[in-house]
XYZ file of C-alpha atoms in Angstrom:
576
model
C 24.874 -4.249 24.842
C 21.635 -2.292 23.958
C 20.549 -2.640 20.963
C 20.097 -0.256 18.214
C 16.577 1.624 17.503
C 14.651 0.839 14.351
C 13.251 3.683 12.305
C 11.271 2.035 9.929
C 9.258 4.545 7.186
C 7.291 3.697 3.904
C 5.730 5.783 1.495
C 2.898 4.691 -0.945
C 3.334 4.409 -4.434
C 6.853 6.064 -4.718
C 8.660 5.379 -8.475
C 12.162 4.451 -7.861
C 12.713 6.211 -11.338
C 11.144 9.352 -10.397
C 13.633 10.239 -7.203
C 17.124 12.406 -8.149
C 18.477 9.202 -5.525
C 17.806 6.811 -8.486
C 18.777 9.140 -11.360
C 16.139 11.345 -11.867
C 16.818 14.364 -13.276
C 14.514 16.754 -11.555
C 16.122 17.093 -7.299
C 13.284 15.054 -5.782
C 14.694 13.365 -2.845
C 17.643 16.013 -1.883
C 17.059 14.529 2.024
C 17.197 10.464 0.867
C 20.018 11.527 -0.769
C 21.751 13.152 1.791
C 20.995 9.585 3.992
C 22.044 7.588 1.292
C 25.718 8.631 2.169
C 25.322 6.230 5.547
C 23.019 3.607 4.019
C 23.144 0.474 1.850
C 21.224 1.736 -1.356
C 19.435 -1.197 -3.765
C 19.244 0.272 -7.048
C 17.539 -2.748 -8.341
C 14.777 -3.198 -5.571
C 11.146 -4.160 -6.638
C 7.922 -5.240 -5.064
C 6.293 -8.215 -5.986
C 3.438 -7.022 -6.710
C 1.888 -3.402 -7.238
C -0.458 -2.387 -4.973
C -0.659 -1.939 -0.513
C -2.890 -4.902 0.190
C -0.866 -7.300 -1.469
C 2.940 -5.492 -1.119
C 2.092 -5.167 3.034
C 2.671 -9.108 3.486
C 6.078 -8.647 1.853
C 7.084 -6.012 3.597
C 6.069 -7.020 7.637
C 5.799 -11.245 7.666
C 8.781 -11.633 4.880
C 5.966 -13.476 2.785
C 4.719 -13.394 -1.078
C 1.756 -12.160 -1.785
C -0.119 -15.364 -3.020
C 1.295 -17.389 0.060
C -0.731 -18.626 2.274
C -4.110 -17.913 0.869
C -3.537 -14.893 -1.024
C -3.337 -11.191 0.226
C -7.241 -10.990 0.856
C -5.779 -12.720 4.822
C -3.281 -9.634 5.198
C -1.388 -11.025 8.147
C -3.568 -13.596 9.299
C -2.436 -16.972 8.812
C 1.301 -15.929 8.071
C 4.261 -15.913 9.609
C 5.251 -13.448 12.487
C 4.978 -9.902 11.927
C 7.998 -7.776 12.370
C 6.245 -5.917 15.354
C 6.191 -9.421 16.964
C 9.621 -10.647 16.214
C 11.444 -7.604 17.744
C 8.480 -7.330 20.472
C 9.925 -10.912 21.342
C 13.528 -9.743 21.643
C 12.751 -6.683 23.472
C 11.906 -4.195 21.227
C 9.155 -1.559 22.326
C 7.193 -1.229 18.888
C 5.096 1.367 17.922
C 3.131 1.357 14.416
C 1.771 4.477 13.523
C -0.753 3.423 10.759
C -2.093 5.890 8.137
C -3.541 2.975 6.227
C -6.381 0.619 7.091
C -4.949 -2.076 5.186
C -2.324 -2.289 7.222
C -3.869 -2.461 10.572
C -5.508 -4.681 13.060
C -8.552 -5.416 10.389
C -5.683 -7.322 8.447
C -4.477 -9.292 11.314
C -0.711 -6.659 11.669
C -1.411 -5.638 15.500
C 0.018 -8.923 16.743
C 3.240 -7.274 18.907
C 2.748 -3.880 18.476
C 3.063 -2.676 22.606
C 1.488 1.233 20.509
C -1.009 0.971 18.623
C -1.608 4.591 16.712
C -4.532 4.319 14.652
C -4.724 7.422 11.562
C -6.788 6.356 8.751
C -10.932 7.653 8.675
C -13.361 4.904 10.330
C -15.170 4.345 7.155
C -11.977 3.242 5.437
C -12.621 0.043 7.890
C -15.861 -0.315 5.975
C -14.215 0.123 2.342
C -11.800 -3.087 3.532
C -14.434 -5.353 4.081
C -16.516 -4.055 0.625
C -12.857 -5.051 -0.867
C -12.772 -8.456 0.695
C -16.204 -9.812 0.240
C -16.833 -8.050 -3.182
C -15.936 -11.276 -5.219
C -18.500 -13.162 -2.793
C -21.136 -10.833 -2.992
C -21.061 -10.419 -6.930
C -20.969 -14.561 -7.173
C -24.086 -14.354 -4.690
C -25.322 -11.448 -6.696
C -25.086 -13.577 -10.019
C -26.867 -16.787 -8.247
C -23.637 -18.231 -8.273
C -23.538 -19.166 -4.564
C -26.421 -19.223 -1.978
C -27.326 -16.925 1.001
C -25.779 -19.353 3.170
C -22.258 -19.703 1.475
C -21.998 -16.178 1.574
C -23.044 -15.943 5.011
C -20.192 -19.133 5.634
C -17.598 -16.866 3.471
C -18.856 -12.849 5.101
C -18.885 -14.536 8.976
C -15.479 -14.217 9.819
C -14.699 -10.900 8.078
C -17.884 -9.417 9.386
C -17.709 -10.723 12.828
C -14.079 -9.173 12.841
C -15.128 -5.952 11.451
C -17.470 -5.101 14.004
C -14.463 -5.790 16.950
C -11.960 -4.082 15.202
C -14.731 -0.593 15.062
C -14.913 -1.142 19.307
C -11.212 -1.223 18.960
C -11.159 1.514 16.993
C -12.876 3.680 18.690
C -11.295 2.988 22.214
C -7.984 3.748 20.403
C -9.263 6.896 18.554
C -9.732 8.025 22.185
C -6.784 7.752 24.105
C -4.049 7.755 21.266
C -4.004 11.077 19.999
C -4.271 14.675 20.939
C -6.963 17.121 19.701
C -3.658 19.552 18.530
C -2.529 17.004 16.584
C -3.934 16.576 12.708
C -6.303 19.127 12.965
C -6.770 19.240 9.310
C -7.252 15.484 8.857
C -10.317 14.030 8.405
C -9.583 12.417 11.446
C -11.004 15.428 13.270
C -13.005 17.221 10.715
C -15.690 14.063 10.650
C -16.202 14.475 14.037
C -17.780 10.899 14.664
C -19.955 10.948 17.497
C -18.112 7.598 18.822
C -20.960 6.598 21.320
C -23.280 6.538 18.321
C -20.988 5.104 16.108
C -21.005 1.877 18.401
C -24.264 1.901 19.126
C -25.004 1.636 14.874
C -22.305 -0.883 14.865
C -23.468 -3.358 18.147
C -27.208 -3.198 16.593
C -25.840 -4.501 13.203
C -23.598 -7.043 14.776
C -26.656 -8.365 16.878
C -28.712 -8.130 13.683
C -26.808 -10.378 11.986
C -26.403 -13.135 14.759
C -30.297 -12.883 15.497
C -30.670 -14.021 10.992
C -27.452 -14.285 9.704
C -28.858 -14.890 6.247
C -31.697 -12.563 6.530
C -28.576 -10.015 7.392
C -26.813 -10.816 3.722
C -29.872 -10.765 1.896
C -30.864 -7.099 3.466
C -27.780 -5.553 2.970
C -25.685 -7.183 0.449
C -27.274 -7.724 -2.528
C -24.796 -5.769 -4.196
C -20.800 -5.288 -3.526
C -21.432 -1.891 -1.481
C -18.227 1.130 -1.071
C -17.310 2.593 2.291
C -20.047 5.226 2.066
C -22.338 2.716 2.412
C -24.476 0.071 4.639
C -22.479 1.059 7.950
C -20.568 4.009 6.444
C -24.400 5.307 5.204
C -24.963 5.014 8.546
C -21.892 6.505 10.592
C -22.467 9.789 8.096
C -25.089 11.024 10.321
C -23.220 9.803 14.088
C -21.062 12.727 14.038
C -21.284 15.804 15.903
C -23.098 19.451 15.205
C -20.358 20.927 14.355
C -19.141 18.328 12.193
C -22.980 18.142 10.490
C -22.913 22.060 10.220
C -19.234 22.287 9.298
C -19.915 19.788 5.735
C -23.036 21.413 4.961
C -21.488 25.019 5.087
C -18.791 23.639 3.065
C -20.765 21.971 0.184
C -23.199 25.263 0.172
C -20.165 27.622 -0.171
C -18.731 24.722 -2.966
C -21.755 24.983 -5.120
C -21.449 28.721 -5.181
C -18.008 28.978 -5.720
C -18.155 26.297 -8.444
C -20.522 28.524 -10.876
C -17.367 31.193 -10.596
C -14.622 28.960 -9.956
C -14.753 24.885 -10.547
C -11.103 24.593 -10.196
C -10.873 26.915 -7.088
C -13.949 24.563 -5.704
C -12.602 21.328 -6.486
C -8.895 22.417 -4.405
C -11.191 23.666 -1.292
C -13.048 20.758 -1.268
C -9.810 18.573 -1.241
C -7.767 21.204 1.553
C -7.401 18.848 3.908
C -6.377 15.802 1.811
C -7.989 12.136 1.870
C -5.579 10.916 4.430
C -2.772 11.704 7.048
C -0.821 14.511 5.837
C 3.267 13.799 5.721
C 3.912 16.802 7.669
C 1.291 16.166 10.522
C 2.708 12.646 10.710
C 6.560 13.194 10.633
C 5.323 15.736 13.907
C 3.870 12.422 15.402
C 6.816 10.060 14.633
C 8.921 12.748 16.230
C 7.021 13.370 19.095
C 6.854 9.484 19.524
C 10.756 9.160 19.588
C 10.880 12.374 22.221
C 8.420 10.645 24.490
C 10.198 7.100 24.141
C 10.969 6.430 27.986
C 12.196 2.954 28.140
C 15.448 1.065 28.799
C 14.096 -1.074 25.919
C 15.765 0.363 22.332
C 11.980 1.375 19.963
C 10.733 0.223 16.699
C 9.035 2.661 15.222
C 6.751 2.367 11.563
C 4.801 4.442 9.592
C 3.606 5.084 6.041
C 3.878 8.212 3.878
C 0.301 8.196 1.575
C 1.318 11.799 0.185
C 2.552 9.960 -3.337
C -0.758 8.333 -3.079
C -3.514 10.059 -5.490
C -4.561 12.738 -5.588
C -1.254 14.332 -5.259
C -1.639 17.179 -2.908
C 2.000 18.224 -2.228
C 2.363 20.865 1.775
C 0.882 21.090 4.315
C -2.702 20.248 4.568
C -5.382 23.069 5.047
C -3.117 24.600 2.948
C -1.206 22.656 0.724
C -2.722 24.160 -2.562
C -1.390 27.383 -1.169
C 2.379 25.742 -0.793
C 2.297 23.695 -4.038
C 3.888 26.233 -5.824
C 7.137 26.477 -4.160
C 7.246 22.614 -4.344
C 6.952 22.436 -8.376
C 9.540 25.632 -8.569
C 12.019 23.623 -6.612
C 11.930 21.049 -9.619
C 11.835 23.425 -12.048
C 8.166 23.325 -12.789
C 5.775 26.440 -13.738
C 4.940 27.031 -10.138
C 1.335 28.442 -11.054
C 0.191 25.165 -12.257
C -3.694 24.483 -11.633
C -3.759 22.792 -8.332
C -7.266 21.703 -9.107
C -5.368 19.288 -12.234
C -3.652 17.102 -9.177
C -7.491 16.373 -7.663
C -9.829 16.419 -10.438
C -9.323 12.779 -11.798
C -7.541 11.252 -15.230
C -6.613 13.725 -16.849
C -7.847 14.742 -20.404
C -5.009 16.978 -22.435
C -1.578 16.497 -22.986
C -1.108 19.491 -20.638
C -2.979 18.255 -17.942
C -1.322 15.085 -17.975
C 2.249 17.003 -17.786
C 0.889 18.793 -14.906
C -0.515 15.767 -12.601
C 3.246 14.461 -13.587
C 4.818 17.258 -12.159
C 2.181 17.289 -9.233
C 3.217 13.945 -8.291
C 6.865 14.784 -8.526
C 6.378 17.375 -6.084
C 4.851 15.373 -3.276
C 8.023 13.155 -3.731
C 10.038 15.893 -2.674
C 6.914 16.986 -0.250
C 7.724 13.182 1.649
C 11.385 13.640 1.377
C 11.321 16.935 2.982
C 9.447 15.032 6.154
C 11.017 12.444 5.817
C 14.498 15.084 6.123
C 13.089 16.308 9.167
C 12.799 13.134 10.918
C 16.373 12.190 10.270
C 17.607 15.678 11.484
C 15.602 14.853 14.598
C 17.259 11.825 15.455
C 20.601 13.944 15.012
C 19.029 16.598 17.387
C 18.656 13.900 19.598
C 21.608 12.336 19.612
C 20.251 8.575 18.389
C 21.701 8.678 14.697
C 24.656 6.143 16.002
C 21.898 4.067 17.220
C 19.531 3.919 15.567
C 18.751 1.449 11.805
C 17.018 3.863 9.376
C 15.059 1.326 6.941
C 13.302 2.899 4.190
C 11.151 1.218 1.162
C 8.230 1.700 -1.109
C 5.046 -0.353 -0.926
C 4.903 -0.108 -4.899
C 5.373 2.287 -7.509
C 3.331 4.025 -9.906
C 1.324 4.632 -13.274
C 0.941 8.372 -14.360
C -0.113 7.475 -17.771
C 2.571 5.121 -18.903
C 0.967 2.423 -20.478
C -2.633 4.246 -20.563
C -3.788 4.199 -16.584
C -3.456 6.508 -14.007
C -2.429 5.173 -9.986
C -1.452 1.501 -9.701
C -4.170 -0.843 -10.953
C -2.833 -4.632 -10.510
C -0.046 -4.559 -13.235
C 3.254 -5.548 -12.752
C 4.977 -2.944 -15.261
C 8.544 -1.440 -13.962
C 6.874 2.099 -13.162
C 4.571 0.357 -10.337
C 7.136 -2.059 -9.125
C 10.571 -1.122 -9.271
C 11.115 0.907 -5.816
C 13.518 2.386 -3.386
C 15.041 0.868 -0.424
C 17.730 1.821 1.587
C 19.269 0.748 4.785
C 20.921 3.428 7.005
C 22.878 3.954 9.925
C 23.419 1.469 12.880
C 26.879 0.112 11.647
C 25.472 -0.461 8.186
C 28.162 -0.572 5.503
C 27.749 1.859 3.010
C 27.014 1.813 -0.963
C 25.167 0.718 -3.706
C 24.140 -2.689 -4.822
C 22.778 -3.896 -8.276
C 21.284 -7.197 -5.970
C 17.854 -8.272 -7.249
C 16.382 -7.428 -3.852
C 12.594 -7.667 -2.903
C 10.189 -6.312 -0.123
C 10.399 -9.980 1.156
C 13.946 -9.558 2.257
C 14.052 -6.385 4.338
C 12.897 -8.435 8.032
C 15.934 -10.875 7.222
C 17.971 -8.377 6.666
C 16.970 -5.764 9.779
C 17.405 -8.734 12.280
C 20.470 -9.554 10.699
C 21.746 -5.888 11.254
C 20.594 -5.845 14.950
C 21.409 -8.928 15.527
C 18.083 -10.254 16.557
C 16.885 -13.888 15.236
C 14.868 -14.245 12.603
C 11.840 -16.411 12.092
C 12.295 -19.095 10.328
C 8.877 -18.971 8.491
C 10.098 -15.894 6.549
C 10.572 -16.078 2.619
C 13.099 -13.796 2.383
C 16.803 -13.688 2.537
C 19.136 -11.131 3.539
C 19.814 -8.214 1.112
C 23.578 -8.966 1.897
C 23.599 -12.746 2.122
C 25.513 -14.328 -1.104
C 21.757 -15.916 -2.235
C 20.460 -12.347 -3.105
C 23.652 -11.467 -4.633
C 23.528 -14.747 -6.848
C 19.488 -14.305 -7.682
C 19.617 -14.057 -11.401
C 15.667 -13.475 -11.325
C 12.865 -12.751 -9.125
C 9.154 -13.611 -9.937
C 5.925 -11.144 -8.952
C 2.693 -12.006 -8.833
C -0.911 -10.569 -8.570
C -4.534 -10.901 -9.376
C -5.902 -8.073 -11.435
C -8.986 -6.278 -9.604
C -8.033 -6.898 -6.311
C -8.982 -10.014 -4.496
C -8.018 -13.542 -4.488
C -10.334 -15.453 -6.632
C -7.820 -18.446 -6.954
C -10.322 -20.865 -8.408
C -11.779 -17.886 -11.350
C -9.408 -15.065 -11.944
C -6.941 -14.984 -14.268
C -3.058 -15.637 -12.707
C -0.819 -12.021 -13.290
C 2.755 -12.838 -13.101
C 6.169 -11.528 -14.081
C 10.116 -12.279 -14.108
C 12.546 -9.687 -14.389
C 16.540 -9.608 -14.205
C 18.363 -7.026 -14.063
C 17.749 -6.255 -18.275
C 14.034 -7.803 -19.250
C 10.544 -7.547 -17.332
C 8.215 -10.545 -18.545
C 4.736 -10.049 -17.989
C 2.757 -13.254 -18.163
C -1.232 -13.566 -18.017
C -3.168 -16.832 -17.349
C -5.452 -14.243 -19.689
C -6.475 -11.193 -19.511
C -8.613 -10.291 -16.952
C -12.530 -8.820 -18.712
C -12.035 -6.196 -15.717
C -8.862 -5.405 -17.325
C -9.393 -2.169 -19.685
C -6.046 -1.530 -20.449
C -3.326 -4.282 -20.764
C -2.203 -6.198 -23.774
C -3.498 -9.520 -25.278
C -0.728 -12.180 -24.606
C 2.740 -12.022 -23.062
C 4.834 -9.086 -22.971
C 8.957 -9.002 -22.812
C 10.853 -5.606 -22.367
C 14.184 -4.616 -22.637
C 14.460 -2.113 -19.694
C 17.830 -1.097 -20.404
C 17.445 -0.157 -23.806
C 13.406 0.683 -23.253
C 13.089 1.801 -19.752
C 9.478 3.079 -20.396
C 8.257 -0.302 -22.102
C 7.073 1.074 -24.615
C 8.101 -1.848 -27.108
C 6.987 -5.389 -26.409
C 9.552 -7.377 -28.102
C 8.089 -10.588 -26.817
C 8.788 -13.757 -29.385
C 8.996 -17.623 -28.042
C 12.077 -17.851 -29.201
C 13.746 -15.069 -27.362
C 16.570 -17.313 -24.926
C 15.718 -14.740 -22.054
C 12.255 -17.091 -22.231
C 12.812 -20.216 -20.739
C 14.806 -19.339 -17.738
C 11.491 -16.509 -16.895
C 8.736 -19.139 -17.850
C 10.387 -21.924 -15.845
C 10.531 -19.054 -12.715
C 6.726 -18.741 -12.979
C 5.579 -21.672 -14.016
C 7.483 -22.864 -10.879
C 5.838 -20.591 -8.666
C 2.076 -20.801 -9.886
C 2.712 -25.039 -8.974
C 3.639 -24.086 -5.510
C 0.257 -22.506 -4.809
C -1.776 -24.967 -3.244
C -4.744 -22.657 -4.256
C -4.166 -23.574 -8.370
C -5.949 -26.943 -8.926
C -2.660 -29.205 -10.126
C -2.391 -29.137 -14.180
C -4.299 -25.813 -14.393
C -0.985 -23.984 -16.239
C 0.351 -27.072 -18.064
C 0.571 -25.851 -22.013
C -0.530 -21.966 -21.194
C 3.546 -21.372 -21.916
C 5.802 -21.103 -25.266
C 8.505 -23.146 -23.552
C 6.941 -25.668 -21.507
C 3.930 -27.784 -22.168
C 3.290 -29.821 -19.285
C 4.544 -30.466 -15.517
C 6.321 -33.709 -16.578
C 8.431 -31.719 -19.402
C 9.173 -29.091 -16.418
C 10.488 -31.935 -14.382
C 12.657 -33.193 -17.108
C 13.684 -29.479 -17.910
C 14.690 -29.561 -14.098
């Protein structure tokens, strides 16, 4: 017997509590909904941690974020991907990736048979200023030499420059010039002969004097506008040359009479793939599927990503309006709120609310339209719908604006929903993580599953008896195991504990000390009722401190008396 087709979609930074599917009381996800009446729906689903790089592990090698060296790695050195596990029992995969964190660069190509590549070259460039930033700043400060940096940069550089040639052949052959035509994607218009040229010179560079290389270039943590990106600005095309410099002239004129109208045309076509453009792809991607073998098929949805920029893009400014009426917003809201930055007022903060309300219904509307495809098509009996949330979001909650490294409910608690395929229908209140949805897809197929994978299945009896689950994070990005202040939390299905080795100095906006909320009484956390003697405490601080000892990363005794209720590893042992 065949088996069934896997439709797997994510969407970036989606609240669970801001979609009608989850009790929101503005219609945001009328199409999830609509799906929900042939899926498994996990009201109590979180991430374990709160931001792409380190929720992508979770979500395609069934891993935690701080396993196996941390999230910096993405995929590399973990267990199999999902591409691979369902390449190996005759899946054809395809990955359509709008995000260069999840993407060869991170090590999640292994099995894919399509590669689709849709995030902007120099977003390969802002990965690696993300991954050696902590080295170069340490190098910076004379804490390391030239040559440890070069020993820590090699690997990651050396990878870099193959993924570009990669890149590049892939930009070539994988899409068609009709297709995201208001992406940046085609607007840059890289001149890709140049842009390997630039890159081969700096990877020869660099063998020729590898520390002559680090001490040239990165004497400072550099963004993905610069050193190669600074670069790759001027490898593009006329028309792409003429077609930015007629835009920022007509910008500057238009911004004496019109900042906010200057600001929107200077965002039209968004900072990444649009969620219409791509839900066209995935589409035309099932439509062209000619194989006995059943597909796989991923993507991401970066619309709920900042800036919120909700239709079509070229354009979507012009549609916004109909998306905020359909919740009940003013539909003449300043567009120019959703892509200006933090806002200032108490009005503009109610409008880049709303904004990002309406590109959750924005992603369910595509995300409608793909569903009503596979109908079209006959392949809704056959085909698993899986759909989750990388993380969730901050829209001014606890002071912060997108989803900066803390573990709060509003960027962790997410959707996910299994549809279709024989799937039994409902809701469950299971404390189910990104870690368990590979478990539980091969499970529903009935492929194997790798044995390497931390997760369980959402509908094995060990979810359904979890009574907590622990997340955990660094705050500012990358792994600094031996330096950087642990961010951890335990949460039932009532209280979110936030625990902090200390707070980070990066940190501008979090609390002093632990923090304890009762989400069912407090669902914004707004009150920190945290006191050592609450008898939630010891079951949460045992959770952690359990987890922080099983990183081999933490030097052994490093957490022993940082908690109220246990003092040293010994006591934990007796406690056990």
């Amino acid at each position: 017997m065949k088996k069934p087709n896997i439709l797997f979609l994510t969407a970036d930074a989606l609240r669970a509590d801001r979609m009608s599917l989850h009790g929101y009381n503005r219609a945001t996800t009328p199409n999830l909904e609509k799906l929900a009446a042939r899926a498994m729906v996990f009201d109590e689903a979180v991430s374990l941690a709160s931001f792409t790089q380190s929720s992508y592990p979770s979500i395609l090698t069934s891993s935690r974020p701080l396993s196996f060296g941390g999230y910096d790695h993405g995929a590399f050195g973990r267990p199999a991907t999902v591409f691979e596990n369902l390449h190996d029992a005759g899946y054809e995969t395809y990955a359509l990736s709008t995000f260069q964190w999840v993407s060869r660069i991170a090590g999640y190509d292994r099995g894919i048979d399509h590669e689709i590549n849709l995030f902007v070259l120099n977003t390969l460039v802002g990965v690696a200023s993300v991954i050696l930033r902590n080295h170069i700043e340490r190098f910076r400060d004379g804490v390391i030499s030239a040559e440890e940096l070069v020993r820590e940069a090699e690997p990651h550089l050396m990878r870099l420059f193959d993924v570009i040639e990669h890149y590049v052949e892939n930009i070539r052959t994988q899409s068609r010039r009709d297709e995201f035509r208001y992406s940046r994607l085609r607007r840059d218009s890289y001149d890709y002969n140049r842009v390997q040229r630039i890159s081969h010179a700096h990877k020869a560079a660099f063998m020729a004097d590898k520390v002559g290389y680090v001490e040239k270039h990165f004497l400072q943590p550099f963004q993905a506008h610069e050193w190669l990106g600074k670069e790759w600005r001027l490898a593009r095309k006329v028309d792409g040359l003429v077609r930015e410099a007629s835009g920022r002239a007509v910008n500057r004129t238009l911004a004496s009479i019109s900042p906010s109208r200057a600001s929107v045309r200077a965002m039209a076509t968004k900072r990444y793939v649009d969620g219409g453009a791509l839900a066209d792809r995935v589409i035309r991607a099932m439509k062209e599927h000619d194989s006995d073998k059943p597909f796989m098929i991923w993507t991401h949805f970066l619309d709920t990503h900042v800036p919120y920029c909700p239709g079509r893009a070229g354009k979507w400014y012009r549609e916004a309006g109909q998306y905020l009426a359909a919740l009940g917003y003013d539909s003449t809201l300043d567009p120019a709120i959703s892509v200006s930055g933090r806002p200032q007022t108490a009005d503009q903060w109610e409008a880049w609310s709303a904004f990002y309300d309406a590109t959750v219904l924005y992603v369910d509307e595509q995300i409608g339209r793909i569903v009503d495809s596979l109908d079209e098509m006959g392949l809704a009996e056959e085909t698993l719908i899986v759909f989750c949330a990388d993380h969730g979001e901050e829209l001014g909650d606890h002071g912060d604006i997108s989803h900066h490294f803390r573990l709060y409910s509003h960027n962790v608690r997410v959707p996910l929903m299994f549809a279709g395929a024989g799937v039994k229908h409902g809701r469950s209140d299971a404390l189910a993580t990104l870690i368990d949805i590979l478990p539980s897809m091969t499970e529903i197929v009935g492929t194997v599953p790798y044995s390497g994978w931390e997760g369980k299945s959402v509908f094995s009896p060990d979810v359904a008896a979890r009574s907590n689950v622990v997340l955990e994070s660094f705050h500012g990005g990358s792994c600094a195991f031996d330096h950087k202040p642990a961010y951890m939390a335990a949460r039932d299905r009532r209280f979110n504990f936030l625990w902090k080795e200390f707070r980070d100095p990066n940190d501008k906006f979090s609390l002093d000390g632990p923090e304890l909320y009762d989400t069912v009484a407090d669902p914004e956390e707004k009150q920190n009722i945290y006191n050592p003697s609450h008898p939630s405490l010891p079951e949460f601080e045992q959770a952690i401190f359990k987890r922080l000892t099983e990183i081999p990363e933490f030097k052994k005794n490093r957490f022993d008396g940082k908690f109220a209720t246990i003092d040293t590893i010994g006591q934990k042992a007796e406690a056990e």
